[in-house]
Structures are given as C-alpha cells and as structure tokens.
Amino acid sequence: MEKTEQMKGINIGKFLCATLVLISHMGPFDSFNPQITYYTVNLSFRFAVPFFFLCTGYFLYNRLDSEKNSKRLLLSVKRLFSLYFIWTCIYVVFSLPYTITIETIRDFIFRGSVFHFWYFPSLIISLVFTNFLIEKFAPPRGCGAGSQGGLIVVCLLYIIGLLGDSYGNLLPYLSPVRFIIDIYHIPFAATRNGFLFPSIFIYLGAILARNKNSRIWKIDQYKWFVFSYLLFVIEFLFITKMKLARDLNLYIFIVPTVIMLFLVLKDVNVTLRLNCLMLRKMSVVIYCSHVLIMRLMDAYVFSTVKVNSLVRCVGVLLVTYMISFLIVALSSKIKLLKLLY
C-alpha cells in the first residue's frame, strides 16, 4: 500500500482536475472571446479526465494480486455503478417530469445519463475489458511479452479512437476504419465513449503499479512532463490548423503527458497543511454535481441577474466547492452522504 504522504500530490491533482472539468463546461471567456475559451480548454484542461483513468488503473492494480483480481474489480465496478446510479437519480428528480424510453436506457448503459456522465459507463466497461486483457496476456508485472501484448491491443484501439475524434476528418480516406467506427457509433455515439479512450490509460496505470523498479520512475519527470506537454501543444495546433478534428478529446501526446503528470504529482513534496483526503472526496462530488448546480443557478439566479461568462463560472465554482465541502464534512455524521462520493 502507498503511504498517505505520497498520495497528497495525487489527491490535490484529482481536486484540480475536477475543477478543470467544471471550468471547461462553463465557457468562462465566452463573453469576451470564445476563441480564448477554445484554446484555454483544449490546451490546459484536456488531460483532466485521462488523469482520472490513469489513477484508477494504478490504484486498482497496485492493490490487486492474481488471486483477488476478480473480487476487487467487482467491488470497484459496484462502487462506480452505485455512484453513477445515485447521481443519475438525483438529476432525474430535478428534471421531472422525466420519461424513460429505449433511448434513455441506451444512453444510461453506453453513453451516460447526463452529458458529463459518459465517464461512468466508459470507465466501467473499460475496467472489465482491461482486466480481461491483463488476465489474457498475464498481469503487467515486469516487461514480459504478456504486458506488451495487452499494450499493443489498447494502443491499436486508441488509434481507432483518434481516427474518430481529433483526427476524424481523415476517415474518408480510411474506409475499413470508417466502417469499424460507424459500427462502434451505434451504441456509443462517439469514440470518446466506451473502451477505445479509457483502456490505454487504465492499462498504463496498471503497468506503472506493477513495475515500481522500472526506469520510468527514475527519469527527470519534470523535464519529460514539459517536453510531452509541448509536443501535445504542437499536436493540437497542427490539428486545428489542418482542420482534422471532429471532436477534441483524444490526442497522441496526451498519453505521455498524463503519465508524466501522474509521476510528478506522486512524488511531489506537499508542505502545505491541507486535508488532501477531503480534497480527493470533494473532487468526486464536484465532478458529479457541477452540471446540476450550473443548471439550477442558470434557472434561478443568472436568469434574473445578468452576468458575464467569467462571473457565472466563478459563481458556479464557488457554490459547487461549498456544497461539496458540506457533503464530505457532514458525511461523518450523516452516513448516507458517503454514497455521493
């Protein structure tokens, strides 16, 4: 098990990433220049969700051994599903009258019941799929052919995902891949959803967890993070200039950037007196609740008090922080609140 001190950086990272997700959904600079929002979101915030995926893979397989894989994986899946179901019910209550149709059932299973809840079914499906690869190709401990086989599979799937997302306008020239993606879109609607996007990060997190003596832990992680991030910036600018994107979720160089970010945060020395465990719990509530809070404030506050996009963003952020803090703080006395994170 990891020492609590070593996890402070990761917990702060999760809190900041949840905050970045909130801000990215708010369009903070739209009142001034939508282009500023476009470049800020895509250059600064896109690593947030992949970071969550990588952390999930790392911490799950850091605890597992071959005899307990299935049991602990099942517990993780049950916890994720419970969180997803409870928050979906909360959103439904605030969306009454609500009609259950074949489309809403399909979305709940494959696409997410709310637009930012695509994360939950994608993560659940990808955890099951990644665990199958790990068992099929042997657990990723060491650098044997087993881990390489699974890594090749998730890399190939990620490439397909790229061709349906940030490199989507290349598809007319790639008929076989286009056919695969068209089939994939039937249940999932986008290559961001399902197992094409999260699997590589979960698998890489598992490899990091099972290879503590690997050379990657000993490199200059700050330098490689900056280098990887610069390559990501160049890639994004190239995609934008060449108009290659159908969507902007998957990038080639976001993969090494997220790996280096994780390694940097894991070993960072946090000297501030922060309750990092609370920040980690708050990050879950922030991610799950912010769209609901945004909708309620738009309906009951910003419909009467006209403000610019930045003030709106800051207002929703502060209210979300406050509600998240109260839920986590009160959960020690009101046990049911723990179901929200």
mmCIF file of N, CA and C in Angstrom, residues 147-270:
data_model
loop_
_atom_site.group_PDB
_atom_site.id
_atom_site.type_symbol
_atom_site.label_atom_id
_atom_site.label_comp_id
_atom_site.label_asym_id
_atom_site.label_seq_id
_atom_site.Cartn_x
_atom_site.Cartn_y
_atom_site.Cartn_z
ATOM 1 N N SER A 147 2.594 -8.257 -20.951
ATOM 2 C CA SER A 147 2.210 -6.861 -20.844
ATOM 3 C C SER A 147 2.324 -6.172 -22.187
ATOM 4 N N GLN A 148 3.302 -6.551 -23.011
ATOM 5 C CA GLN A 148 3.460 -5.944 -24.334
ATOM 6 C C GLN A 148 2.273 -6.288 -25.224
ATOM 7 N N GLY A 149 1.784 -7.525 -25.131
ATOM 8 C CA GLY A 149 0.637 -7.928 -25.939
ATOM 9 C C GLY A 149 -0.597 -7.110 -25.619
ATOM 10 N N GLY A 150 -0.878 -6.951 -24.337
ATOM 11 C CA GLY A 150 -2.024 -6.141 -23.938
ATOM 12 C C GLY A 150 -1.846 -4.684 -24.311
ATOM 13 N N LEU A 151 -0.621 -4.187 -24.173
ATOM 14 C CA LEU A 151 -0.347 -2.794 -24.511
ATOM 15 C C LEU A 151 -0.555 -2.536 -26.003
ATOM 16 N N ILE A 152 -0.167 -3.477 -26.831
ATOM 17 C CA ILE A 152 -0.387 -3.350 -28.275
ATOM 18 C C ILE A 152 -1.881 -3.242 -28.581
ATOM 19 N N VAL A 153 -2.686 -4.055 -27.898
ATOM 20 C CA VAL A 153 -4.136 -4.046 -28.130
ATOM 21 C C VAL A 153 -4.724 -2.682 -27.772
ATOM 22 N N VAL A 154 -4.397 -2.165 -26.581
ATOM 23 C CA VAL A 154 -5.003 -0.892 -26.175
ATOM 24 C C VAL A 154 -4.485 0.261 -27.030
ATOM 25 N N CYS A 155 -3.249 0.167 -27.501
ATOM 26 C CA CYS A 155 -2.714 1.211 -28.396
ATOM 27 C C CYS A 155 -3.450 1.206 -29.736
ATOM 28 N N LEU A 156 -3.699 0.017 -30.274
ATOM 29 C CA LEU A 156 -4.431 -0.075 -31.537
ATOM 30 C C LEU A 156 -5.855 0.464 -31.382
ATOM 31 N N LEU A 157 -6.492 0.145 -30.272
ATOM 32 C CA LEU A 157 -7.839 0.659 -30.019
ATOM 33 C C LEU A 157 -7.823 2.176 -29.875
ATOM 34 N N TYR A 158 -6.792 2.695 -29.241
ATOM 35 C CA TYR A 158 -6.685 4.151 -29.066
ATOM 36 C C TYR A 158 -6.497 4.842 -30.417
ATOM 37 N N ILE A 159 -5.737 4.231 -31.300
ATOM 38 C CA ILE A 159 -5.542 4.786 -32.647
ATOM 39 C C ILE A 159 -6.884 4.863 -33.387
ATOM 40 N N ILE A 160 -7.689 3.801 -33.260
ATOM 41 C CA ILE A 160 -9.029 3.832 -33.858
ATOM 42 C C ILE A 160 -9.839 4.978 -33.247
ATOM 43 N N GLY A 161 -9.722 5.142 -31.928
ATOM 44 C CA GLY A 161 -10.412 6.237 -31.258
ATOM 45 C C GLY A 161 -9.968 7.594 -31.773
ATOM 46 N N LEU A 162 -8.672 7.756 -31.996
ATOM 47 C CA LEU A 162 -8.143 9.008 -32.549
ATOM 48 C C LEU A 162 -8.769 9.335 -33.896
ATOM 49 N N LEU A 163 -8.925 8.298 -34.718
ATOM 50 C CA LEU A 163 -9.452 8.496 -36.076
ATOM 51 C C LEU A 163 -10.953 8.781 -36.090
ATOM 52 N N GLY A 164 -11.598 8.617 -34.959
ATOM 53 C CA GLY A 164 -12.999 9.013 -34.844
ATOM 54 C C GLY A 164 -13.175 10.295 -34.067
ATOM 55 N N ASP A 165 -12.065 10.906 -33.658
ATOM 56 C CA ASP A 165 -12.140 12.073 -32.779
ATOM 57 C C ASP A 165 -11.290 13.218 -33.340
ATOM 58 N N SER A 166 -10.103 13.435 -32.775
ATOM 59 C CA SER A 166 -9.294 14.596 -33.172
ATOM 60 C C SER A 166 -8.702 14.471 -34.569
ATOM 61 N N TYR A 167 -8.646 13.252 -35.106
ATOM 62 C CA TYR A 167 -8.180 13.049 -36.482
ATOM 63 C C TYR A 167 -9.330 12.536 -37.357
ATOM 64 N N GLY A 168 -10.556 12.870 -36.971
ATOM 65 C CA GLY A 168 -11.735 12.305 -37.603
ATOM 66 C C GLY A 168 -11.914 12.656 -39.064
ATOM 67 N N ASN A 169 -11.378 13.784 -39.498
ATOM 68 C CA ASN A 169 -11.548 14.173 -40.896
ATOM 69 C C ASN A 169 -10.619 13.428 -41.844
ATOM 70 N N LEU A 170 -9.820 12.513 -41.300
ATOM 71 C CA LEU A 170 -9.034 11.608 -42.146
ATOM 72 C C LEU A 170 -9.841 10.373 -42.536
ATOM 73 N N LEU A 171 -10.983 10.163 -41.879
ATOM 74 C CA LEU A 171 -11.760 8.942 -42.092
ATOM 75 C C LEU A 171 -12.197 8.698 -43.544
ATOM 76 N N PRO A 172 -12.565 9.735 -44.295
ATOM 77 C CA PRO A 172 -12.964 9.476 -45.686
ATOM 78 C C PRO A 172 -11.895 8.759 -46.502
ATOM 79 N N TYR A 173 -10.632 8.842 -46.045
ATOM 80 C CA TYR A 173 -9.535 8.190 -46.774
ATOM 81 C C TYR A 173 -9.202 6.815 -46.191
ATOM 82 N N LEU A 174 -9.955 6.401 -45.169
ATOM 83 C CA LEU A 174 -9.662 5.142 -44.474
ATOM 84 C C LEU A 174 -10.953 4.340 -44.335
ATOM 85 N N SER A 175 -11.426 3.797 -45.435
ATOM 86 C CA SER A 175 -12.737 3.145 -45.462
ATOM 87 C C SER A 175 -12.893 2.007 -44.456
ATOM 88 N N PRO A 176 -11.903 1.093 -44.310
ATOM 89 C CA PRO A 176 -12.086 0.000 -43.334
ATOM 90 C C PRO A 176 -12.252 0.511 -41.904
ATOM 91 N N VAL A 177 -11.449 1.508 -41.536
ATOM 92 C CA VAL A 177 -11.553 2.070 -40.186
ATOM 93 C C VAL A 177 -12.877 2.813 -40.026
ATOM 94 N N ARG A 178 -13.291 3.487 -41.068
ATOM 95 C CA ARG A 178 -14.565 4.199 -41.018
ATOM 96 C C ARG A 178 -15.716 3.241 -40.763
ATOM 97 N N PHE A 179 -15.678 2.073 -41.385
ATOM 98 C CA PHE A 179 -16.717 1.067 -41.172
ATOM 99 C C PHE A 179 -16.746 0.622 -39.715
ATOM 100 N N ILE A 180 -15.543 0.374 -39.140
ATOM 101 C CA ILE A 180 -15.460 -0.044 -37.729
ATOM 102 C C ILE A 180 -16.036 1.031 -36.819
ATOM 103 N N ILE A 181 -15.672 2.281 -37.081
ATOM 104 C CA ILE A 181 -16.142 3.381 -36.239
ATOM 105 C C ILE A 181 -17.647 3.591 -36.393
ATOM 106 N N ASP A 182 -18.155 3.438 -37.601
ATOM 107 C CA ASP A 182 -19.603 3.562 -37.803
ATOM 108 C C ASP A 182 -20.364 2.513 -36.982
ATOM 109 N N ILE A 183 -19.845 1.297 -36.954
ATOM 110 C CA ILE A 183 -20.456 0.244 -36.129
ATOM 111 C C ILE A 183 -20.351 0.605 -34.648
ATOM 112 N N TYR A 184 -19.188 1.090 -34.241
ATOM 113 C CA TYR A 184 -18.947 1.463 -32.840
ATOM 114 C C TYR A 184 -19.890 2.582 -32.402
ATOM 115 N N HIS A 185 -20.191 3.498 -33.323
ATOM 116 C CA HIS A 185 -21.049 4.636 -33.005
ATOM 117 C C HIS A 185 -22.485 4.226 -32.703
ATOM 118 N N ILE A 186 -22.915 3.065 -33.160
ATOM 119 C CA ILE A 186 -24.308 2.665 -32.959
ATOM 120 C C ILE A 186 -24.660 2.635 -31.468
ATOM 121 N N PRO A 187 -23.879 1.952 -30.629
ATOM 122 C CA PRO A 187 -24.207 2.035 -29.200
ATOM 123 C C PRO A 187 -23.578 3.246 -28.509
ATOM 124 N N PHE A 188 -22.347 3.606 -28.903
ATOM 125 C CA PHE A 188 -21.576 4.559 -28.105
ATOM 126 C C PHE A 188 -21.643 6.009 -28.586
ATOM 127 N N ALA A 189 -22.041 6.238 -29.821
ATOM 128 C CA ALA A 189 -22.213 7.593 -30.382
ATOM 129 C C ALA A 189 -20.904 8.308 -30.693
ATOM 130 N N ALA A 190 -19.859 8.048 -29.931
ATOM 131 C CA ALA A 190 -18.573 8.708 -30.147
ATOM 132 C C ALA A 190 -17.454 7.795 -29.674
ATOM 133 N N THR A 191 -16.263 7.941 -30.252
ATOM 134 C CA THR A 191 -15.139 7.098 -29.824
ATOM 135 C C THR A 191 -14.615 7.508 -28.451
ATOM 136 N N ARG A 192 -15.022 8.679 -27.971
ATOM 137 C CA ARG A 192 -14.702 9.056 -26.590
ATOM 138 C C ARG A 192 -15.374 8.117 -25.606
ATOM 139 N N ASN A 193 -16.562 7.652 -25.951
ATOM 140 C CA ASN A 193 -17.324 6.757 -25.086
ATOM 141 C C ASN A 193 -16.863 5.313 -25.262
ATOM 142 N N GLY A 194 -17.230 4.468 -24.305
ATOM 143 C CA GLY A 194 -16.877 3.059 -24.418
ATOM 144 C C GLY A 194 -15.442 2.798 -24.010
ATOM 145 N N PHE A 195 -14.806 1.811 -24.663
ATOM 146 C CA PHE A 195 -13.490 1.337 -24.219
ATOM 147 C C PHE A 195 -12.319 1.827 -25.061
ATOM 148 N N LEU A 196 -12.568 2.552 -26.156
ATOM 149 C CA LEU A 196 -11.461 2.982 -27.013
ATOM 150 C C LEU A 196 -10.581 4.034 -26.341
ATOM 151 N N PHE A 197 -11.176 4.910 -25.566
ATOM 152 C CA PHE A 197 -10.451 6.014 -24.937
ATOM 153 C C PHE A 197 -9.840 5.636 -23.582
ATOM 154 N N PRO A 198 -10.625 5.126 -22.620
ATOM 155 C CA PRO A 198 -10.054 4.930 -21.274
ATOM 156 C C PRO A 198 -9.073 3.774 -21.158
ATOM 157 N N SER A 199 -9.202 2.747 -21.998
ATOM 158 C CA SER A 199 -8.466 1.498 -21.763
ATOM 159 C C SER A 199 -6.959 1.695 -21.717
ATOM 160 N N ILE A 200 -6.416 2.520 -22.593
ATOM 161 C CA ILE A 200 -4.965 2.697 -22.630
ATOM 162 C C ILE A 200 -4.460 3.315 -21.334
ATOM 163 N N PHE A 201 -5.221 4.248 -20.777
ATOM 164 C CA PHE A 201 -4.785 4.905 -19.544
ATOM 165 C C PHE A 201 -4.907 3.967 -18.346
ATOM 166 N N ILE A 202 -5.980 3.180 -18.296
ATOM 167 C CA ILE A 202 -6.122 2.201 -17.224
ATOM 168 C C ILE A 202 -5.004 1.171 -17.292
ATOM 169 N N TYR A 203 -4.717 0.705 -18.500
ATOM 170 C CA TYR A 203 -3.683 -0.317 -18.667
ATOM 171 C C TYR A 203 -2.304 0.233 -18.301
ATOM 172 N N LEU A 204 -2.022 1.469 -18.714
ATOM 173 C CA LEU A 204 -0.741 2.083 -18.371
ATOM 174 C C LEU A 204 -0.637 2.322 -16.868
ATOM 175 N N GLY A 205 -1.758 2.671 -16.233
ATOM 176 C CA GLY A 205 -1.749 2.796 -14.777
ATOM 177 C C GLY A 205 -1.426 1.476 -14.110
ATOM 178 N N ALA A 206 -1.976 0.381 -14.654
ATOM 179 C CA ALA A 206 -1.681 -0.948 -14.118
ATOM 180 C C ALA A 206 -0.204 -1.291 -14.296
ATOM 181 N N ILE A 207 0.353 -0.959 -15.444
ATOM 182 C CA ILE A 207 1.778 -1.236 -15.693
ATOM 183 C C ILE A 207 2.653 -0.457 -14.713
ATOM 184 N N LEU A 208 2.321 0.815 -14.486
ATOM 185 C CA LEU A 208 3.089 1.612 -13.519
ATOM 186 C C LEU A 208 3.012 1.000 -12.123
ATOM 187 N N ALA A 209 1.831 0.508 -11.751
ATOM 188 C CA ALA A 209 1.653 -0.078 -10.426
ATOM 189 C C ALA A 209 2.453 -1.356 -10.253
ATOM 190 N N ARG A 210 2.611 -2.114 -11.331
ATOM 191 C CA ARG A 210 3.273 -3.415 -11.251
ATOM 192 C C ARG A 210 4.755 -3.354 -11.616
ATOM 193 N N ASN A 211 5.259 -2.170 -11.931
ATOM 194 C CA ASN A 211 6.662 -2.029 -12.336
ATOM 195 C C ASN A 211 7.334 -0.906 -11.563
ATOM 196 N N LYS A 212 7.365 -1.038 -10.248
ATOM 197 C CA LYS A 212 7.913 0.019 -9.404
ATOM 198 C C LYS A 212 9.422 0.217 -9.596
ATOM 199 N N ASN A 213 10.105 -0.771 -10.155
ATOM 200 C CA ASN A 213 11.551 -0.647 -10.372
ATOM 201 C C ASN A 213 11.901 -0.262 -11.807
ATOM 202 N N SER A 214 10.885 0.072 -12.588
ATOM 203 C CA SER A 214 11.112 0.447 -13.980
ATOM 204 C C SER A 214 11.895 1.755 -14.059
ATOM 205 N N ARG A 215 12.621 1.934 -15.161
ATOM 206 C CA ARG A 215 13.427 3.143 -15.344
ATOM 207 C C ARG A 215 12.576 4.406 -15.404
ATOM 208 N N ILE A 216 11.290 4.276 -15.778
ATOM 209 C CA ILE A 216 10.443 5.458 -15.902
ATOM 210 C C ILE A 216 10.274 6.181 -14.566
ATOM 211 N N TRP A 217 10.400 5.438 -13.457
ATOM 212 C CA TRP A 217 10.294 6.060 -12.133
ATOM 213 C C TRP A 217 11.538 6.871 -11.774
ATOM 214 N N LYS A 218 12.638 6.662 -12.507
ATOM 215 C CA LYS A 218 13.915 7.277 -12.145
ATOM 216 C C LYS A 218 14.318 8.425 -13.065
ATOM 217 N N ILE A 219 13.531 8.677 -14.115
ATOM 218 C CA ILE A 219 13.888 9.740 -15.044
ATOM 219 C C ILE A 219 13.548 11.104 -14.448
ATOM 220 N N ASP A 220 14.019 12.172 -15.120
ATOM 221 C CA ASP A 220 13.683 13.536 -14.711
ATOM 222 C C ASP A 220 12.237 13.804 -15.148
ATOM 223 N N GLN A 221 11.310 13.554 -14.239
ATOM 224 C CA GLN A 221 9.892 13.576 -14.603
ATOM 225 C C GLN A 221 9.401 14.976 -14.956
ATOM 226 N N TYR A 222 9.923 16.000 -14.303
ATOM 227 C CA TYR A 222 9.522 17.377 -14.614
ATOM 228 C C TYR A 222 9.911 17.735 -16.040
ATOM 229 N N LYS A 223 11.141 17.403 -16.407
ATOM 230 C CA LYS A 223 11.620 17.711 -17.755
ATOM 231 C C LYS A 223 10.787 16.991 -18.811
ATOM 232 N N TRP A 224 10.499 15.705 -18.572
ATOM 233 C CA TRP A 224 9.735 14.928 -19.544
ATOM 234 C C TRP A 224 8.273 15.358 -19.582
ATOM 235 N N PHE A 225 7.748 15.850 -18.458
ATOM 236 C CA PHE A 225 6.388 16.387 -18.474
ATOM 237 C C PHE A 225 6.310 17.619 -19.359
ATOM 238 N N VAL A 226 7.251 18.532 -19.192
ATOM 239 C CA VAL A 226 7.274 19.755 -20.015
ATOM 240 C C VAL A 226 7.444 19.398 -21.485
ATOM 241 N N PHE A 227 8.352 18.472 -21.768
ATOM 242 C CA PHE A 227 8.602 18.062 -23.154
ATOM 243 C C PHE A 227 7.348 17.429 -23.769
ATOM 244 N N SER A 228 6.695 16.535 -23.021
ATOM 245 C CA SER A 228 5.485 15.873 -23.514
ATOM 246 C C SER A 228 4.369 16.885 -23.739
ATOM 247 N N TYR A 229 4.253 17.820 -22.802
ATOM 248 C CA TYR A 229 3.197 18.826 -22.925
ATOM 249 C C TYR A 229 3.433 19.723 -24.143
ATOM 250 N N LEU A 230 4.671 20.093 -24.404
ATOM 251 C CA LEU A 230 4.968 20.908 -25.584
ATOM 252 C C LEU A 230 4.616 20.161 -26.865
ATOM 253 N N LEU A 231 4.895 18.864 -26.898
ATOM 254 C CA LEU A 231 4.513 18.054 -28.068
ATOM 255 C C LEU A 231 2.988 18.018 -28.211
ATOM 256 N N PHE A 232 2.289 17.946 -27.094
ATOM 257 C CA PHE A 232 0.824 17.977 -27.130
ATOM 258 C C PHE A 232 0.320 19.309 -27.684
ATOM 259 N N VAL A 233 0.926 20.406 -27.262
ATOM 260 C CA VAL A 233 0.538 21.731 -27.764
ATOM 261 C C VAL A 233 0.744 21.806 -29.273
ATOM 262 N N ILE A 234 1.896 21.323 -29.736
ATOM 263 C CA ILE A 234 2.176 21.323 -31.173
ATOM 264 C C ILE A 234 1.153 20.475 -31.918
ATOM 265 N N GLU A 235 0.839 19.319 -31.357
ATOM 266 C CA GLU A 235 -0.152 18.436 -31.984
ATOM 267 C C GLU A 235 -1.515 19.129 -32.082
ATOM 268 N N PHE A 236 -1.945 19.765 -30.997
ATOM 269 C CA PHE A 236 -3.237 20.455 -31.012
ATOM 270 C C PHE A 236 -3.254 21.571 -32.051
ATOM 271 N N LEU A 237 -2.192 22.369 -32.111
ATOM 272 C CA LEU A 237 -2.132 23.465 -33.075
ATOM 273 C C LEU A 237 -2.132 22.933 -34.510
ATOM 274 N N PHE A 238 -1.456 21.793 -34.722
ATOM 275 C CA PHE A 238 -1.435 21.159 -36.041
ATOM 276 C C PHE A 238 -2.837 20.677 -36.427
ATOM 277 N N ILE A 239 -3.516 20.013 -35.495
ATOM 278 C CA ILE A 239 -4.878 19.525 -35.747
ATOM 279 C C ILE A 239 -5.812 20.691 -36.072
ATOM 280 N N THR A 240 -5.685 21.771 -35.311
ATOM 281 C CA THR A 240 -6.526 22.950 -35.540
ATOM 282 C C THR A 240 -6.229 23.591 -36.885
ATOM 283 N N LYS A 241 -4.944 23.750 -37.193
ATOM 284 C CA LYS A 241 -4.534 24.383 -38.456
ATOM 285 C C LYS A 241 -5.001 23.571 -39.655
ATOM 286 N N MET A 242 -4.880 22.253 -39.578
ATOM 287 C CA MET A 242 -5.228 21.379 -40.699
ATOM 288 C C MET A 242 -6.706 20.991 -40.712
ATOM 289 N N LYS A 243 -7.451 21.429 -39.676
ATOM 290 C CA LYS A 243 -8.881 21.141 -39.565
ATOM 291 C C LYS A 243 -9.159 19.637 -39.643
ATOM 292 N N LEU A 244 -8.442 18.887 -38.819
ATOM 293 C CA LEU A 244 -8.548 17.428 -38.831
ATOM 294 C C LEU A 244 -9.612 16.892 -37.881
ATOM 295 N N ALA A 245 -10.059 17.712 -36.936
ATOM 296 C CA ALA A 245 -10.840 17.194 -35.810
ATOM 297 C C ALA A 245 -12.333 17.159 -36.078
ATOM 298 N N ARG A 246 -12.963 16.076 -35.637
ATOM 299 C CA ARG A 246 -14.417 16.007 -35.497
ATOM 300 C C ARG A 246 -14.815 16.308 -34.057
ATOM 301 N N ASP A 247 -13.934 15.977 -33.148
ATOM 302 C CA ASP A 247 -14.095 16.306 -31.739
ATOM 303 C C ASP A 247 -12.692 16.455 -31.183
ATOM 304 N N LEU A 248 -12.580 16.890 -29.930
ATOM 305 C CA LEU A 248 -11.252 17.146 -29.379
ATOM 306 C C LEU A 248 -11.140 16.543 -27.983
ATOM 307 N N ASN A 249 -11.027 15.223 -27.937
ATOM 308 C CA ASN A 249 -10.862 14.523 -26.667
ATOM 309 C C ASN A 249 -9.592 13.675 -26.644
ATOM 310 N N LEU A 250 -9.286 13.016 -27.744
ATOM 311 C CA LEU A 250 -8.159 12.091 -27.818
ATOM 312 C C LEU A 250 -7.014 12.730 -28.609
ATOM 313 N N TYR A 251 -5.830 12.647 -28.039
ATOM 314 C CA TYR A 251 -4.625 13.138 -28.703
ATOM 315 C C TYR A 251 -3.523 12.100 -28.523
ATOM 316 N N ILE A 252 -2.558 12.125 -29.410
ATOM 317 C CA ILE A 252 -1.424 11.206 -29.292
ATOM 318 C C ILE A 252 -0.587 11.568 -28.074
ATOM 319 N N PHE A 253 -0.208 12.825 -27.960
ATOM 320 C CA PHE A 253 0.761 13.217 -26.930
ATOM 321 C C PHE A 253 0.121 13.533 -25.582
ATOM 322 N N ILE A 254 -1.208 13.376 -25.482
ATOM 323 C CA ILE A 254 -1.822 13.476 -24.166
ATOM 324 C C ILE A 254 -1.446 12.255 -23.331
ATOM 325 N N VAL A 255 -1.107 11.146 -23.990
ATOM 326 C CA VAL A 255 -0.768 9.909 -23.273
ATOM 327 C C VAL A 255 0.519 10.082 -22.462
ATOM 328 N N PRO A 256 1.666 10.442 -23.084
ATOM 329 C CA PRO A 256 2.866 10.646 -22.259
ATOM 330 C C PRO A 256 2.731 11.820 -21.297
ATOM 331 N N THR A 257 1.954 12.839 -21.676
ATOM 332 C CA THR A 257 1.765 13.993 -20.781
ATOM 333 C C THR A 257 1.093 13.568 -19.487
ATOM 334 N N VAL A 258 0.051 12.743 -19.591
ATOM 335 C CA VAL A 258 -0.672 12.290 -18.398
ATOM 336 C C VAL A 258 0.198 11.364 -17.550
ATOM 337 N N ILE A 259 0.977 10.501 -18.198
ATOM 338 C CA ILE A 259 1.883 9.622 -17.446
ATOM 339 C C ILE A 259 2.867 10.459 -16.630
ATOM 340 N N MET A 260 3.491 11.444 -17.278
ATOM 341 C CA MET A 260 4.476 12.280 -16.583
ATOM 342 C C MET A 260 3.830 13.128 -15.496
ATOM 343 N N LEU A 261 2.612 13.614 -15.755
ATOM 344 C CA LEU A 261 1.905 14.381 -14.729
ATOM 345 C C LEU A 261 1.655 13.521 -13.498
ATOM 346 N N PHE A 262 1.239 12.291 -13.708
ATOM 347 C CA PHE A 262 0.998 11.375 -12.585
ATOM 348 C C PHE A 262 2.285 11.150 -11.793
ATOM 349 N N LEU A 263 3.395 10.902 -12.492
ATOM 350 C CA LEU A 263 4.663 10.639 -11.811
ATOM 351 C C LEU A 263 5.149 11.862 -11.041
ATOM 352 N N VAL A 264 4.948 13.040 -11.621
ATOM 353 C CA VAL A 264 5.342 14.274 -10.939
ATOM 354 C C VAL A 264 4.530 14.461 -9.668
ATOM 355 N N LEU A 265 3.213 14.303 -9.772
ATOM 356 C CA LEU A 265 2.346 14.533 -8.616
ATOM 357 C C LEU A 265 2.533 13.476 -7.540
ATOM 358 N N LYS A 266 2.845 12.258 -7.937
ATOM 359 C CA LYS A 266 3.001 11.188 -6.955
ATOM 360 C C LYS A 266 4.203 11.439 -6.044
ATOM 361 N N ASP A 267 5.247 12.022 -6.601
ATOM 362 C CA ASP A 267 6.468 12.225 -5.819
ATOM 363 C C ASP A 267 6.646 13.655 -5.329
ATOM 364 N N VAL A 268 5.683 14.535 -5.622
ATOM 365 C CA VAL A 268 5.838 15.921 -5.210
ATOM 366 C C VAL A 268 5.777 16.023 -3.689
ATOM 367 N N ASN A 269 6.573 16.906 -3.137
ATOM 368 C CA ASN A 269 6.619 17.102 -1.689
ATOM 369 C C ASN A 269 5.638 18.205 -1.315
ATOM 370 N N VAL A 270 4.506 17.830 -0.732
ATOM 371 C CA VAL A 270 3.466 18.790 -0.357
ATOM 372 C C VAL A 270 3.721 19.225 1.078
#
